[in-house]
mmCIF file of C-alpha atoms in Angstrom:
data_model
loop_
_atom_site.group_PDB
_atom_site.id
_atom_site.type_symbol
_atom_site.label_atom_id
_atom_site.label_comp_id
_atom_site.label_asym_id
_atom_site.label_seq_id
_atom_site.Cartn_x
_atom_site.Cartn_y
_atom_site.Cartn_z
ATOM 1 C CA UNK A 589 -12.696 -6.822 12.119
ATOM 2 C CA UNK A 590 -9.460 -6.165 13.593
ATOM 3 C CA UNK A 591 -7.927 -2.633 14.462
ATOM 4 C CA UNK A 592 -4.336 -1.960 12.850
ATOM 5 C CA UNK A 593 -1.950 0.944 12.649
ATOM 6 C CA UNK A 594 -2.191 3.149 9.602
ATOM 7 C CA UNK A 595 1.733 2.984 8.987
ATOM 8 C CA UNK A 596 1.318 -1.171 8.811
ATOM 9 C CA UNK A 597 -1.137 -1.135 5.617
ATOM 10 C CA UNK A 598 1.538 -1.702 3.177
ATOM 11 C CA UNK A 599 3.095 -3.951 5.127
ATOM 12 C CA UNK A 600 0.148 -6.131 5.918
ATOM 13 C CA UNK A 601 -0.115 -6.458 1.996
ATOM 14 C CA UNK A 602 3.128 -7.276 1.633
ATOM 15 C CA UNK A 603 3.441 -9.647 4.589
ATOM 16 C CA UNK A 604 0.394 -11.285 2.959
ATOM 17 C CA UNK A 605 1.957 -12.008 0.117
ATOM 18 C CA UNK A 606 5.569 -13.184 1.236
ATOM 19 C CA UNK A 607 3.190 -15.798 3.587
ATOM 20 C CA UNK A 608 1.049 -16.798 0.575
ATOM 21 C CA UNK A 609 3.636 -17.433 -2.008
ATOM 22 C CA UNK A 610 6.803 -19.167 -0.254
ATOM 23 C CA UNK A 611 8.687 -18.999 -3.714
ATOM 24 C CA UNK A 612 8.575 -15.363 -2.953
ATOM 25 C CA UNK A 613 10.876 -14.980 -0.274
ATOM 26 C CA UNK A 614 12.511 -12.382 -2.221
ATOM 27 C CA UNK A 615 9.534 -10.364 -1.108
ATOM 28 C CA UNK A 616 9.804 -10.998 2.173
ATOM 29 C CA UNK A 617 13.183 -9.149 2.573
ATOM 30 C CA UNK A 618 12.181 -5.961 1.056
ATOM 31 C CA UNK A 619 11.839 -3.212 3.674
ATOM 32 C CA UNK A 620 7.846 -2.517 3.710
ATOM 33 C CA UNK A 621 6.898 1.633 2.055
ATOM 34 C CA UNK A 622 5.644 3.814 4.504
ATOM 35 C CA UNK A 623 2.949 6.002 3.123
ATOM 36 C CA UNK A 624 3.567 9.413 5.180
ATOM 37 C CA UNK A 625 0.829 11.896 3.870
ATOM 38 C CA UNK A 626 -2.350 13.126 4.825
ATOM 39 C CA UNK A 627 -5.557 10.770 3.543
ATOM 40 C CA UNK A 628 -7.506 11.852 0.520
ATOM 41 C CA UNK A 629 -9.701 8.862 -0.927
ATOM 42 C CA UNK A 630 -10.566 9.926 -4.347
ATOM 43 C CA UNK A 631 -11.935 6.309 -6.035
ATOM 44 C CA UNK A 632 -10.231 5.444 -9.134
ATOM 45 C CA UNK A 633 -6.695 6.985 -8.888
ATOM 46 C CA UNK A 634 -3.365 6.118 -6.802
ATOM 47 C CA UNK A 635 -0.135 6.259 -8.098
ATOM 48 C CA UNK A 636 3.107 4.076 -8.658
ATOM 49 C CA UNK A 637 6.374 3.965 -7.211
ATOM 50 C CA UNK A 638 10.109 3.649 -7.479
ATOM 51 C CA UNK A 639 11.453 2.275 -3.866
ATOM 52 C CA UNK A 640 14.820 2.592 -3.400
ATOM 53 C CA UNK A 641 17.382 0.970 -0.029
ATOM 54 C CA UNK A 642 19.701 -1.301 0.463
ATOM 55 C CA UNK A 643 17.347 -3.954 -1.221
ATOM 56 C CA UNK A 644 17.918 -2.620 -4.597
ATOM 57 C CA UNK A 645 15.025 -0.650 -6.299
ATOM 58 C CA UNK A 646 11.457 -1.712 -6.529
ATOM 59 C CA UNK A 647 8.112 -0.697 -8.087
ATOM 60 C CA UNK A 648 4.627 -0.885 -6.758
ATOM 61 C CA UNK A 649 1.023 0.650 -7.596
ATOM 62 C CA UNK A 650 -1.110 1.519 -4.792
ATOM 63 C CA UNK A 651 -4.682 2.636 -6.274
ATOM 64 C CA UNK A 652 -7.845 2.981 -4.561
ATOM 65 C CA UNK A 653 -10.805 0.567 -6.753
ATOM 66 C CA UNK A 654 -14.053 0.792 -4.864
ATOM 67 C CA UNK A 655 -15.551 1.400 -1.642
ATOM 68 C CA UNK A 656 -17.923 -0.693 0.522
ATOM 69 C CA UNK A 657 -20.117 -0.324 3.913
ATOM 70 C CA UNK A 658 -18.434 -1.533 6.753
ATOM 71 C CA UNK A 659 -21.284 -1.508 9.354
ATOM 72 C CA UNK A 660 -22.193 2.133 8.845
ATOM 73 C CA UNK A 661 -19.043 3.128 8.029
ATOM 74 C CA UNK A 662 -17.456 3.797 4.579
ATOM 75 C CA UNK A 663 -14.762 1.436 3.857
ATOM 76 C CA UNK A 664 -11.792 1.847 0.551
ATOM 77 C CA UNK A 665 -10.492 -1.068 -1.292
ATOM 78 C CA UNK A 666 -6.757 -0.063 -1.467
ATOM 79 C CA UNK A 667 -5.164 -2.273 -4.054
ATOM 80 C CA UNK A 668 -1.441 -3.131 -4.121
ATOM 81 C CA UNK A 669 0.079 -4.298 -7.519
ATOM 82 C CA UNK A 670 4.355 -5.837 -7.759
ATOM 83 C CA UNK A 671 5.713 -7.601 -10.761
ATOM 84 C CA UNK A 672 7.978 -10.112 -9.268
ATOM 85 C CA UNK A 673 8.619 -12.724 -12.216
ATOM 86 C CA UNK A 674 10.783 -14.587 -9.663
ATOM 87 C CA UNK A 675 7.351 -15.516 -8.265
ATOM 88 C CA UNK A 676 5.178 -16.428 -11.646
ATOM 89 C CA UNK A 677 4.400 -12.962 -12.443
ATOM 90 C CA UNK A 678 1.556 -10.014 -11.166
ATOM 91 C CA UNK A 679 0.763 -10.112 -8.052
ATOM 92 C CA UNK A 680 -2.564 -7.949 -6.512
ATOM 93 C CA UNK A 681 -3.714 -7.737 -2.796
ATOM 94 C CA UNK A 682 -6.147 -5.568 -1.803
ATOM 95 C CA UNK A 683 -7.613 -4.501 1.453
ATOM 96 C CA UNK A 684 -10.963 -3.111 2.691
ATOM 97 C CA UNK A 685 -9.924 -0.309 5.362
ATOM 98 C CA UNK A 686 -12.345 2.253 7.530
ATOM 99 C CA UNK A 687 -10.546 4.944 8.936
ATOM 100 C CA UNK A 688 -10.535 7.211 11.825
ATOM 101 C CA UNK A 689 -8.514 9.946 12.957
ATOM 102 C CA UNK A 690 -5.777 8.170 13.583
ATOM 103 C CA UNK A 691 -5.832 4.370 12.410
ATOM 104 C CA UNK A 692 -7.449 1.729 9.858
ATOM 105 C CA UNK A 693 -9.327 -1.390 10.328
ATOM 106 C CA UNK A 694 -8.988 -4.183 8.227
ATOM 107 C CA UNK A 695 -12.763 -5.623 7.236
ATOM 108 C CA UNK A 696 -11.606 -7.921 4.368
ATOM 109 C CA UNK A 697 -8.217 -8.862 2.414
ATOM 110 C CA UNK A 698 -7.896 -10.847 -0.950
ATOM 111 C CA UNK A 699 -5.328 -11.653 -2.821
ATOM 112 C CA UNK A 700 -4.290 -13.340 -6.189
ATOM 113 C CA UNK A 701 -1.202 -14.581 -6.916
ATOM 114 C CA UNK A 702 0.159 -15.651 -10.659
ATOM 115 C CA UNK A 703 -2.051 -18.222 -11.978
ATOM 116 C CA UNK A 704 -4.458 -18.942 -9.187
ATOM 117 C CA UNK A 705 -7.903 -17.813 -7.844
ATOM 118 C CA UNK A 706 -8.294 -15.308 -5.497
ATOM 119 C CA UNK A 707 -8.099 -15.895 -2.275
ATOM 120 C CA UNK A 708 -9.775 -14.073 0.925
ATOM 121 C CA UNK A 709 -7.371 -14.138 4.454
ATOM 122 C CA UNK A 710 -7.738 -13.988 7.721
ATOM 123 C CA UNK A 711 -7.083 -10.016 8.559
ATOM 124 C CA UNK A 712 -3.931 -9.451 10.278
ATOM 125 C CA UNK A 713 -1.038 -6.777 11.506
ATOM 126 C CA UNK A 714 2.155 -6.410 12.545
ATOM 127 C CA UNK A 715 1.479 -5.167 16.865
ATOM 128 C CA UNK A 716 5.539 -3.484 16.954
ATOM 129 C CA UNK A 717 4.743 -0.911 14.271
ATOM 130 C CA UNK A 718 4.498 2.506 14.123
ATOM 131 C CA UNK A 719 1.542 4.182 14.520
ATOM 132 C CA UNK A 720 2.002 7.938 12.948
ATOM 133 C CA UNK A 721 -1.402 9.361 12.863
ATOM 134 C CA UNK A 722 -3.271 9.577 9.493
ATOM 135 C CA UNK A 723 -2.623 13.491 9.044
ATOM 136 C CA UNK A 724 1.571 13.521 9.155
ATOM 137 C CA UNK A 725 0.843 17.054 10.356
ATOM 138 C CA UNK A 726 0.628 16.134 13.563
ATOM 139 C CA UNK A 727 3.945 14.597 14.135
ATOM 140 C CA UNK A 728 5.932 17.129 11.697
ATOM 141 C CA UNK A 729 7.008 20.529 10.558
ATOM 142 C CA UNK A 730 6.422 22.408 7.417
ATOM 143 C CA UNK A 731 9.601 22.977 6.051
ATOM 144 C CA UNK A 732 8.256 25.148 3.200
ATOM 145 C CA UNK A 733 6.884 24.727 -0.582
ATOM 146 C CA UNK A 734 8.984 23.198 -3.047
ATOM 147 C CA UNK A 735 8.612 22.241 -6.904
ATOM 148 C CA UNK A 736 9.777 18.395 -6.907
ATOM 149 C CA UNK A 737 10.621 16.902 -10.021
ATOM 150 C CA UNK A 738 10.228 13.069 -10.206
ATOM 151 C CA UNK A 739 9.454 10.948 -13.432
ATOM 152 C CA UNK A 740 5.824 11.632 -12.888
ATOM 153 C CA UNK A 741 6.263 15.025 -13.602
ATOM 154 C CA UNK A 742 6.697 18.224 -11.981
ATOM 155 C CA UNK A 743 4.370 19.144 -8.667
ATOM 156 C CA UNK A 744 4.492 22.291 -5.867
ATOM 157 C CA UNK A 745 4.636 20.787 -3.009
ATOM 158 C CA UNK A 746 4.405 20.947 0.968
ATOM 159 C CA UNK A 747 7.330 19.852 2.254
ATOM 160 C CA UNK A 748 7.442 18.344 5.960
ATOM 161 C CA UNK A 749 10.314 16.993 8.087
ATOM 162 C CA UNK A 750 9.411 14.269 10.822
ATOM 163 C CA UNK A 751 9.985 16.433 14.631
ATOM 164 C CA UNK A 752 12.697 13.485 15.542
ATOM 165 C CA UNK A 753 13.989 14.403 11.984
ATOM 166 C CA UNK A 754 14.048 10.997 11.105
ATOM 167 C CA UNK A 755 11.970 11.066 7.530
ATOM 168 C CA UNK A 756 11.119 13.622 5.438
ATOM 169 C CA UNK A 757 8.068 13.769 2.758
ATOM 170 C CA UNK A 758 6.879 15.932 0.207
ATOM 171 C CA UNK A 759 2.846 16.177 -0.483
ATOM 172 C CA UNK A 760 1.008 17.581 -3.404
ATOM 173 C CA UNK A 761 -3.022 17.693 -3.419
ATOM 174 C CA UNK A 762 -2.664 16.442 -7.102
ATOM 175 C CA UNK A 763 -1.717 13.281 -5.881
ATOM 176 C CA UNK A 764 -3.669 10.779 -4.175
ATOM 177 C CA UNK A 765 -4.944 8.754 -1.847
ATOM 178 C CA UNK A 766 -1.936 10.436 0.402
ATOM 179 C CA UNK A 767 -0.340 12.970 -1.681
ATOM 180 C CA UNK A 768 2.703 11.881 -1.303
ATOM 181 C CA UNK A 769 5.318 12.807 -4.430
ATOM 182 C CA UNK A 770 8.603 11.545 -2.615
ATOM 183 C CA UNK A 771 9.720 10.539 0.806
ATOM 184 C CA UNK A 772 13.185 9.606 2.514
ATOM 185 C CA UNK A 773 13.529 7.785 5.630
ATOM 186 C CA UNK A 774 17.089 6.982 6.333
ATOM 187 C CA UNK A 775 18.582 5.159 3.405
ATOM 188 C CA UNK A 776 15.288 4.429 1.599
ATOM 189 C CA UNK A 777 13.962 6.996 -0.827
ATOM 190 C CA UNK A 778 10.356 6.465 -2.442
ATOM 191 C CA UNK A 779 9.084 8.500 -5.579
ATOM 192 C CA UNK A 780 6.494 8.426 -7.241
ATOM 193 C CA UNK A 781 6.508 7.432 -11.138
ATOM 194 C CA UNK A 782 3.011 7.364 -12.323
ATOM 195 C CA UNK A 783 -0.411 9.679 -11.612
ATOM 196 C CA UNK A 784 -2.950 7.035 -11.883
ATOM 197 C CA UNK A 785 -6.438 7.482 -12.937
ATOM 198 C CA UNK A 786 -9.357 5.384 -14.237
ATOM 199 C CA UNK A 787 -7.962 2.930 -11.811
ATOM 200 C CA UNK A 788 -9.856 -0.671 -11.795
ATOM 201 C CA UNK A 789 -10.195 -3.356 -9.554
ATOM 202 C CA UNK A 790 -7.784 -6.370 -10.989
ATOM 203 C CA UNK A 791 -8.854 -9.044 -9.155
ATOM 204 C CA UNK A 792 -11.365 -10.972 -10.413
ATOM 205 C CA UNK A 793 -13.903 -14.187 -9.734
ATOM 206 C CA UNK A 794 -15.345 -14.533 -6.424
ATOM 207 C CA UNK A 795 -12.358 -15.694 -3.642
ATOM 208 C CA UNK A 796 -12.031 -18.990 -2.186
ATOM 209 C CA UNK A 797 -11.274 -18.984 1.863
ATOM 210 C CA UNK A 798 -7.484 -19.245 2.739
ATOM 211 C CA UNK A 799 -6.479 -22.800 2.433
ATOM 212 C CA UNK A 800 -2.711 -23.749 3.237
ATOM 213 C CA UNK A 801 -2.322 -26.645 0.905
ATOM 214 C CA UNK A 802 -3.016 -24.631 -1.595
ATOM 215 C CA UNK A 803 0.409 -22.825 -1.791
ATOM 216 C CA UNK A 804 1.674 -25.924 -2.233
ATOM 217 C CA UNK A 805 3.080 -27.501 -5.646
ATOM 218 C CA UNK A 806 2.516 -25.775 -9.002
ATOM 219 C CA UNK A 807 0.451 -22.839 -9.398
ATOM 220 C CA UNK A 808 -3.677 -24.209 -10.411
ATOM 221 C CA UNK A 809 -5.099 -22.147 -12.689
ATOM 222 C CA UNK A 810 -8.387 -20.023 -11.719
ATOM 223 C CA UNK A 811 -11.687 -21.402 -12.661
ATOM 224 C CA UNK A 812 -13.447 -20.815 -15.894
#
């Protein structure tokens, strides 16, 4: 198992599957979310979102599907679903964290990519990013309580301002695993669209060890 920073979960997803499927080097250029919030697993709900920079605008789901013991420890299957058709189509990635107070720890990653098998990767981070602790409280002010209206609906929210005032992010309890409703950081703005429940786990059939020469060529289809 490998420590990583809480801040570089998304992007170890998303790094995982920009290096998995070279067709998607579209991927590869977006600028990674950062999920500012304060952790709440609740099993079976997440939410999606509308990313917005200088990339253009995205969508992704982020759900939790299951949890697992991680030598003693509890550890949450955060999943990570993008429609990129460039690419073949759905893509999932998922990642088996533990927490602490102030990081995650990667115990397992899968992914599946259009028309293939699942397949489990070596764990891995990015060592130059951030590491904001897992309660933004600590490293920002309460601004106040605001109503924030995205196309998920209306919530009351706590609304917190990064000390260096260099992101802002509004958090609602209704909302999980991190609460977060909407969040700026210079020129990229991230909503959420969708209050997800009844979440399930999309990938299916039992992964196949990372193997290179697999990416290569057309997509195989997954076993029977």
């Amino acid at each position: 198992m490998r420590t990583v920073r809480f801040a570089g979960i998304v992007t170890v997803l998303a790094l995982t599957l920009a290096f998995a499927w070279p067709a998607s080097a579209q991927f590869g250029g977006l600028r990674q979310p950062d999920f500012k919030g304060i952790w709440n697993p609740v099993i079976g709900t997440g939410g999606a979102y509308e990313i917005d920079n200088a990339n253009g605008k995205n969508d992704i789901e982020l759900t939790l599907v299951g949890k697992e013991d991680v030598n003693g420890k509890t550890g949450y299957w955060l999943e990570m679903a993008m429609n990129r058709p460039q690419a073949g189509g759905q893509m999932y990635a998922k990642t088996l964290m533990v927490f602490d107070e102030k990081s995650g720890s990667i115990a397992k990653m899968v992914v599946q990519m259009p028309g293939r098998p699942p397949m489990e990767l070596p764990a891995f981070g990015n060592p130059n990013q951030a590491a904001p602790a897992t309660d933004i409280r600590n490293d920002a002010e309460k601004v106040g309580t605001e109503d924030v209206t995205t196309p998920a609906g209306t919530f009351s929210c706590d609304h917190y301002r990064d000390k260096n005032g260099k992101w802002e992010a509004w958090l609602s309890t209704k909302v999980t695993p991190w609460g977060l409703v909407k969040s700026t950081n210079g020129d990229s703005t991230m909503i959420l669209t969708k209050v997800i429940t009844n979440a399930q786990d999309h990938i299916t059939g039992t992964p196949q060890k990372f193997d290179p020469s697999n990416f290569g060529g057309r997509p195989q289809q997954p076993p029977q």
